[in-house]
XYZ file of C-alpha atoms in Angstrom:
470
model
C 0.111 -0.081 -0.003
C 1.460 3.317 -1.004
C 0.727 6.630 0.958
C -0.049 9.651 -1.147
C 2.155 12.178 0.713
C 4.928 13.033 -1.565
C 6.615 16.178 -0.422
C 7.416 18.684 -3.061
C 10.774 20.285 -3.402
C 9.185 23.662 -2.769
C 7.837 22.267 0.700
C 11.219 20.745 1.433
C 12.873 24.194 0.856
C 10.254 25.799 3.011
C 10.714 23.442 5.756
C 14.525 23.659 5.511
C 14.151 27.509 5.753
C 12.172 27.254 8.832
C 14.574 25.009 10.602
C 17.519 27.373 9.523
C 15.453 30.361 10.980
C 14.742 28.564 14.093
C 18.306 27.632 14.584
C 19.174 31.292 14.075
C 16.497 32.176 16.597
C 18.054 29.958 19.107
C 21.515 31.556 18.445
C 19.863 34.899 18.878
C 18.340 33.939 22.205
C 21.783 33.012 23.566
C 23.252 36.254 22.244
C 20.609 38.373 23.751
C 20.900 36.506 27.113
C 24.544 37.250 27.005
C 23.968 40.910 26.225
C 21.467 41.250 29.088
C 23.984 39.896 31.524
C 26.588 42.494 30.266
C 23.849 45.388 30.604
C 22.990 44.186 34.102
C 26.668 44.036 34.992
C 27.156 47.587 33.759
C 23.941 48.806 35.607
C 25.284 47.410 38.862
C 28.780 48.366 38.749
C 29.871 49.454 42.342
C 31.532 52.919 42.508
C 35.130 53.094 43.995
C 35.023 53.281 47.726
C 31.580 51.729 48.080
C 32.388 47.945 47.906
C 32.159 47.576 51.600
C 28.679 49.003 52.017
C 25.721 46.761 52.938
C 24.434 44.872 49.857
C 20.813 44.658 48.798
C 19.330 42.723 45.949
C 16.325 44.369 44.155
C 14.315 42.062 41.843
C 11.491 42.862 39.663
C 8.986 41.000 37.573
C 6.915 43.432 35.478
C 4.347 43.018 32.803
C 3.355 46.667 32.107
C 6.449 48.358 33.651
C 4.885 49.311 37.053
C 6.906 46.848 38.951
C 10.059 47.861 37.130
C 9.520 51.483 37.837
C 8.950 50.995 41.529
C 12.203 48.825 41.642
C 14.176 51.555 39.873
C 12.903 54.102 42.340
C 13.692 51.820 45.240
C 17.146 51.195 43.916
C 17.913 55.016 43.591
C 16.890 55.639 47.112
C 18.730 52.769 48.528
C 21.981 53.863 46.724
C 21.617 57.311 47.916
C 21.199 56.232 51.368
C 24.550 54.492 51.339
C 23.601 50.851 50.317
C 25.209 48.732 47.663
C 22.352 47.653 45.340
C 21.975 44.974 42.564
C 19.127 45.506 40.434
C 17.846 42.487 38.387
C 14.888 41.684 36.298
C 13.687 38.381 37.468
C 14.850 36.439 34.354
C 18.334 37.606 35.207
C 18.241 36.015 38.778
C 19.839 32.586 39.637
C 20.222 30.860 43.109
C 24.092 31.891 43.225
C 23.073 35.576 43.018
C 20.325 35.128 45.566
C 22.416 33.354 48.103
C 25.197 36.008 47.637
C 22.828 38.514 49.261
C 21.573 38.584 52.920
C 18.753 41.186 52.043
C 16.381 41.524 49.213
C 13.489 43.397 47.808
C 11.052 41.729 45.369
C 8.575 43.862 43.362
C 6.375 41.548 41.252
C 3.283 41.802 39.282
C 0.636 39.161 38.748
C -0.952 39.175 35.179
C -4.479 37.787 34.280
C -5.717 34.954 36.426
C -2.665 34.440 38.519
C -0.056 34.336 36.068
C 3.574 35.442 36.223
C 4.746 38.188 33.784
C 6.036 36.916 30.503
C 9.718 37.543 31.195
C 9.431 35.389 34.555
C 8.941 32.142 32.694
C 12.690 31.036 33.121
C 12.613 31.963 36.733
C 9.368 29.924 37.261
C 10.636 26.772 35.399
C 14.332 26.815 36.480
C 14.616 28.575 39.935
C 11.310 28.118 41.822
C 11.710 24.247 41.682
C 15.216 24.463 43.565
C 16.006 24.339 47.320
C 18.094 27.147 48.488
C 19.504 27.874 51.872
C 18.036 31.317 52.821
C 18.001 30.917 56.572
C 19.844 34.275 57.117
C 18.062 36.067 54.256
C 15.884 39.118 55.147
C 13.427 40.108 52.430
C 10.271 42.076 51.491
C 7.790 41.108 48.709
C 5.719 43.723 47.130
C 2.970 42.077 45.136
C 1.204 44.166 42.597
C -2.207 43.073 41.252
C -5.914 43.793 40.797
C -8.515 42.338 43.210
C -11.055 41.994 40.305
C -9.271 38.950 39.208
C -9.856 35.792 41.216
C -6.000 34.989 41.749
C -5.300 38.423 43.387
C -1.503 38.879 43.571
C -0.991 35.061 43.106
C 2.699 35.255 41.743
C 3.740 37.502 44.556
C 2.157 34.983 47.058
C 3.974 32.095 45.245
C 7.328 33.775 45.585
C 6.532 34.591 49.229
C 5.719 30.864 50.011
C 8.972 29.796 48.206
C 11.159 32.154 50.202
C 9.576 31.112 53.471
C 10.110 27.473 52.455
C 13.846 28.318 52.003
C 14.219 29.638 55.459
C 14.040 33.484 54.554
C 12.468 35.946 56.919
C 10.050 37.470 54.559
C 7.137 39.875 54.588
C 4.496 40.241 51.873
C 2.399 43.371 51.048
C -0.252 43.051 48.385
C -1.210 46.246 46.478
C -4.639 46.394 44.771
C -4.399 48.397 41.502
C -1.566 50.588 42.720
C -3.412 51.770 45.842
C -1.668 54.821 47.031
C -2.239 54.216 50.826
C -0.764 50.624 50.630
C 2.248 51.863 48.677
C 2.916 54.599 51.084
C 2.856 52.047 53.979
C 5.229 49.722 52.172
C 7.445 52.839 51.387
C 7.646 53.706 55.040
C 8.640 49.981 55.817
C 11.458 50.077 53.337
C 12.682 53.447 54.665
C 12.740 51.917 58.205
C 14.549 48.778 57.034
C 17.173 50.927 55.234
C 18.022 52.615 58.457
C 18.157 49.264 60.262
C 20.418 47.743 57.623
C 22.760 50.608 57.766
C 22.797 50.653 61.469
C 23.565 46.826 61.597
C 26.621 47.628 59.511
C 27.745 50.491 61.679
C 27.056 52.935 58.722
C 25.536 56.433 59.319
C 21.915 57.047 59.140
C 20.414 57.728 55.558
C 20.264 61.313 54.452
C 16.856 63.210 54.884
C 16.202 62.921 51.143
C 15.790 59.098 51.606
C 12.934 59.536 53.949
C 10.900 61.770 51.790
C 8.187 60.439 49.423
C 10.541 58.911 47.006
C 8.141 56.490 45.584
C 4.887 58.339 44.959
C 6.044 61.548 43.442
C 6.409 60.843 39.734
C 6.800 63.701 37.424
C 3.423 64.585 35.926
C 2.435 67.025 33.269
C -0.759 69.064 33.228
C -2.735 68.199 30.097
C -5.890 69.736 28.521
C -8.370 67.631 26.857
C -8.638 68.997 23.408
C -11.079 66.609 21.823
C -13.114 63.412 22.478
C -14.616 61.300 19.697
C -16.890 58.255 19.682
C -15.360 55.839 17.286
C -18.104 53.074 17.222
C -21.544 54.781 17.044
C -24.274 52.078 16.916
C -22.096 49.251 18.282
C -23.514 46.663 20.497
C -20.375 46.616 22.602
C -19.023 49.173 24.939
C -18.541 52.759 23.513
C -14.918 53.379 22.415
C -13.487 57.019 22.523
C -10.432 58.674 21.199
C -9.148 61.198 23.582
C -6.595 63.942 22.398
C -4.617 65.718 24.889
C -2.408 68.897 24.625
C 0.087 70.200 27.249
C -1.450 72.992 29.110
C 1.750 74.839 29.027
C 5.238 74.108 27.995
C 6.518 71.046 26.203
C 5.360 67.522 25.716
C 6.949 65.071 28.065
C 9.214 62.558 26.341
C 7.899 58.981 25.309
C 8.413 56.248 22.940
C 5.971 54.024 21.105
C 4.679 51.382 23.406
C 4.767 53.741 26.553
C 1.776 54.334 28.877
C -0.018 57.474 30.356
C -0.797 57.037 34.015
C -3.703 59.083 35.724
C -5.805 59.360 38.704
C -9.521 60.460 38.128
C -11.088 62.810 40.717
C -13.754 60.081 41.404
C -10.941 57.669 42.571
C -7.722 59.532 43.403
C -6.279 56.536 45.396
C -5.693 54.407 42.312
C -3.646 55.203 39.283
C -4.746 53.767 35.875
C -2.444 53.110 32.879
C -3.492 53.757 29.203
C -1.604 52.964 26.201
C -0.385 56.051 24.212
C -1.719 55.790 20.594
C 0.284 58.641 19.228
C 3.966 59.639 18.925
C 5.677 62.748 20.071
C 5.886 64.091 16.388
C 2.030 64.217 16.404
C 2.143 67.043 18.922
C -0.459 65.576 21.182
C -1.016 62.589 23.556
C -3.826 60.246 22.189
C -5.638 57.477 24.035
C -8.375 54.931 23.079
C -10.692 54.370 25.993
C -13.409 51.855 26.242
C -16.397 52.547 28.578
C -16.261 49.559 30.767
C -18.930 47.787 32.811
C -18.454 45.674 35.770
C -19.934 42.460 36.399
C -22.692 43.818 38.585
C -23.716 46.124 35.660
C -22.221 49.384 37.128
C -19.933 51.471 35.002
C -16.204 51.491 35.491
C -15.150 54.452 37.621
C -12.272 55.694 35.534
C -13.467 54.907 32.113
C -16.837 56.311 32.841
C -15.244 59.656 33.933
C -12.918 59.728 30.902
C -15.587 58.798 28.524
C -18.423 60.983 29.886
C -17.370 63.156 32.875
C -14.368 65.266 31.788
C -15.179 67.871 29.108
C -12.965 69.255 26.361
C -11.047 72.125 27.825
C -10.784 70.392 31.250
C -7.329 69.532 32.616
C -5.748 66.687 34.168
C -2.222 65.685 35.435
C -0.813 62.823 33.355
C 2.308 60.864 34.124
C 4.102 59.396 30.994
C 5.462 55.926 32.089
C 8.167 54.043 30.459
C 6.874 50.448 29.300
C 10.208 48.930 28.383
C 8.784 45.443 27.865
C 6.499 46.753 25.167
C 8.887 49.172 23.431
C 10.423 48.410 20.105
C 13.868 48.107 21.577
C 16.008 45.598 19.668
C 12.969 44.940 17.198
C 13.123 48.516 15.697
C 14.705 47.093 12.356
C 12.452 43.962 12.245
C 9.277 43.329 10.496
C 6.371 43.471 13.025
C 3.303 41.296 13.442
C 0.893 43.392 15.431
C -2.038 41.701 16.946
C -4.802 43.067 19.139
C -8.482 43.957 19.706
C -10.634 46.786 21.068
C -8.784 49.619 22.779
C -5.617 47.496 22.366
C -5.264 49.225 18.895
C -3.901 52.144 20.783
C -0.564 50.392 21.676
C -0.305 49.012 18.171
C -1.057 52.426 16.551
C 1.936 54.067 18.338
C 4.201 51.353 16.908
C 2.744 51.760 13.304
C 3.153 55.520 13.523
C 6.764 55.315 14.798
C 7.654 53.020 11.985
C 6.051 55.113 9.428
C 7.846 58.104 10.623
C 11.068 56.034 10.383
C 10.235 54.963 6.746
C 9.501 51.463 7.449
C 6.458 49.490 6.140
C 7.023 45.899 7.033
C 4.114 45.496 9.494
C 1.177 43.196 9.419
C -1.814 44.262 11.516
C -4.258 41.587 12.699
C -7.135 43.378 14.509
C -10.483 42.103 15.889
C -13.567 43.962 16.780
C -17.386 43.072 16.722
C -18.923 44.157 13.304
C -17.645 45.909 10.177
C -20.915 48.069 10.100
C -20.168 49.864 13.565
C -16.741 48.783 14.785
C -14.411 49.359 11.812
C -12.259 51.531 14.259
C -9.959 54.003 12.432
C -10.733 52.183 9.271
C -10.112 54.973 6.993
C -6.694 55.551 8.442
C -5.748 51.862 8.317
C -6.907 51.606 4.732
C -4.797 54.680 3.747
C -1.738 53.220 5.248
C -2.277 50.066 3.447
C -2.838 51.609 0.060
C 0.357 53.678 0.761
C 2.489 50.559 1.564
C 2.990 51.726 5.090
C 1.327 48.538 6.275
C 2.261 45.464 4.311
C -0.790 43.394 5.394
C -4.092 44.097 7.179
C -6.321 41.410 8.497
C -9.473 42.230 10.475
C -11.578 39.709 12.328
C -15.311 40.445 13.118
C -16.854 38.469 15.982
C -20.375 39.648 15.272
C -20.655 39.603 11.578
C -23.946 37.942 10.871
C -23.656 34.210 11.513
C -19.893 34.275 11.066
C -17.819 34.716 14.139
C -14.062 35.171 13.466
C -11.393 36.104 16.056
C -7.858 37.118 15.611
C -6.563 33.767 16.752
C -8.726 32.170 13.743
C -6.904 34.586 11.500
C -3.529 33.339 12.686
C -4.449 29.661 12.269
C -5.848 30.198 8.940
C -2.604 32.153 7.752
C -0.428 29.668 9.378
C 2.017 29.616 6.410
C 2.174 33.398 6.204
C 2.874 33.602 9.973
C 5.584 31.035 9.686
C 7.202 32.981 6.879
C 7.184 36.307 8.697
C 8.762 34.628 11.833
C 11.355 33.001 9.631
C 12.301 36.421 8.021
C 12.907 37.671 11.570
C 9.537 39.333 12.509
C 8.810 40.256 16.106
C 5.275 39.774 17.509
C 3.462 42.485 19.702
C 0.171 41.661 21.278
C -2.152 44.382 22.893
C -5.713 44.271 24.182
C -7.800 42.058 26.389
C -6.191 38.992 28.129
C -9.307 37.036 28.348
C -10.323 35.542 25.010
C -8.043 37.564 22.688
C -4.622 37.261 24.581
C -5.169 33.657 25.669
C -6.448 32.677 22.223
C -3.613 34.268 20.396
C -1.041 32.627 22.708
C -2.551 29.194 21.957
C -2.697 29.967 18.177
C 0.886 30.836 18.181
C 2.005 27.736 20.065
C -0.206 25.676 17.602
C 1.317 27.281 14.533
C 4.908 27.926 15.598
C 5.506 25.341 18.348
C 5.722 25.802 22.015
C 9.547 25.885 21.884
C 9.679 28.488 19.267
C 7.224 30.771 21.256
C 9.288 30.366 24.400
C 12.426 31.235 22.471
C 10.658 34.304 20.982
C 9.625 35.393 24.506
C 13.055 34.989 25.913
C 14.644 36.854 22.970
C 12.238 39.726 23.434
C 10.588 38.994 19.866
C 7.171 38.213 21.521
C 5.897 40.902 23.706
C 2.455 41.368 25.102
C 0.478 44.199 26.712
C -2.692 42.437 27.779
C -5.014 43.362 30.528
């Protein structure tokens, strides 16, 4: 009996190309890991004369940049106080480094339903299963999360339990949605510990500046809401608005594509919210896409309701532009981009498209999902213009409520498996922005189905697969 599956020379060539591309990807992962170690080493050089100061390890695991920002502020304060600090992303941590320090601060985020941030994958797989002697280790864990998710701060709690099991003296503080009072209490605790650590080592007390509100005083800029536009009139889904902000006086703060704008609304001044910036600095204004959200009990979301209906054009609000290093272009600036998202997640993708167009690059493929083409073709004219002008190489839209047809972005990826493989083989990076539930999880599963789990893991570790999902 003969099996009718003769492989054509073209398919053999394609398969060989993918194998070669995967080998190159693995080599790239090794190189990037090596470069990260060099960068970490340079960032943690000890100035002359400080080698005998007490040493503290600061570790962060960050999905949207909040944990990283707090870790960097804590590092700055500790160093100014007279401590020797090693600052590490969690993917740069190993047991040898941990055991070499008697004190540590952990600032870690939980994403989705109890998941660790993407860059923490290696730590979860390789470090957490190990037993380490930390009987003389003193540590603080600051866990960032959102109580609206069932597994609130689960990753921080997982690290806390692991540290305790290794014999460390560890305290855990959980922060709900960047709650200001909780962060202030943790900041006071760190300030107290700083004095104790210096006192134990016989060092002088920290300078007065170290006792100030070093964590909760980000540089904000007063913006004026110039215009607000409804982008999906008649939609069965939540209203989606575009908000254009201009500086009330002075110059725009600096940001890069992928960065976030953080704000507190008057109706809830204790919780800061982050929104993707859809514009680039060359546009002369800061643009957001905000969905009017509704809670499970039917009540409107506090911040989104105020931004979509409360504030009026001409009103002013302080905004803090926040670096989102894990979603910036970074090493992917010269690569082709596969941009995947849905809903208000288009904002984070728009900024990358605009930045690339400004740089004269058009190798980008946008896969975007919404409800119906009749009412939810968000920024459709702009996208079609970019496509006709060659500033977007490919545009695929998925409609989840188009008559009887229900298509999601993950369905597009599976249907375009060969194209997806070709883009990855030519070096493309993948950026995903939008809802975690449904879209983010479905896209991740589709990528693993089409590219293979090992390839997706390699893309993640090399920084070629980046997500801003919420």
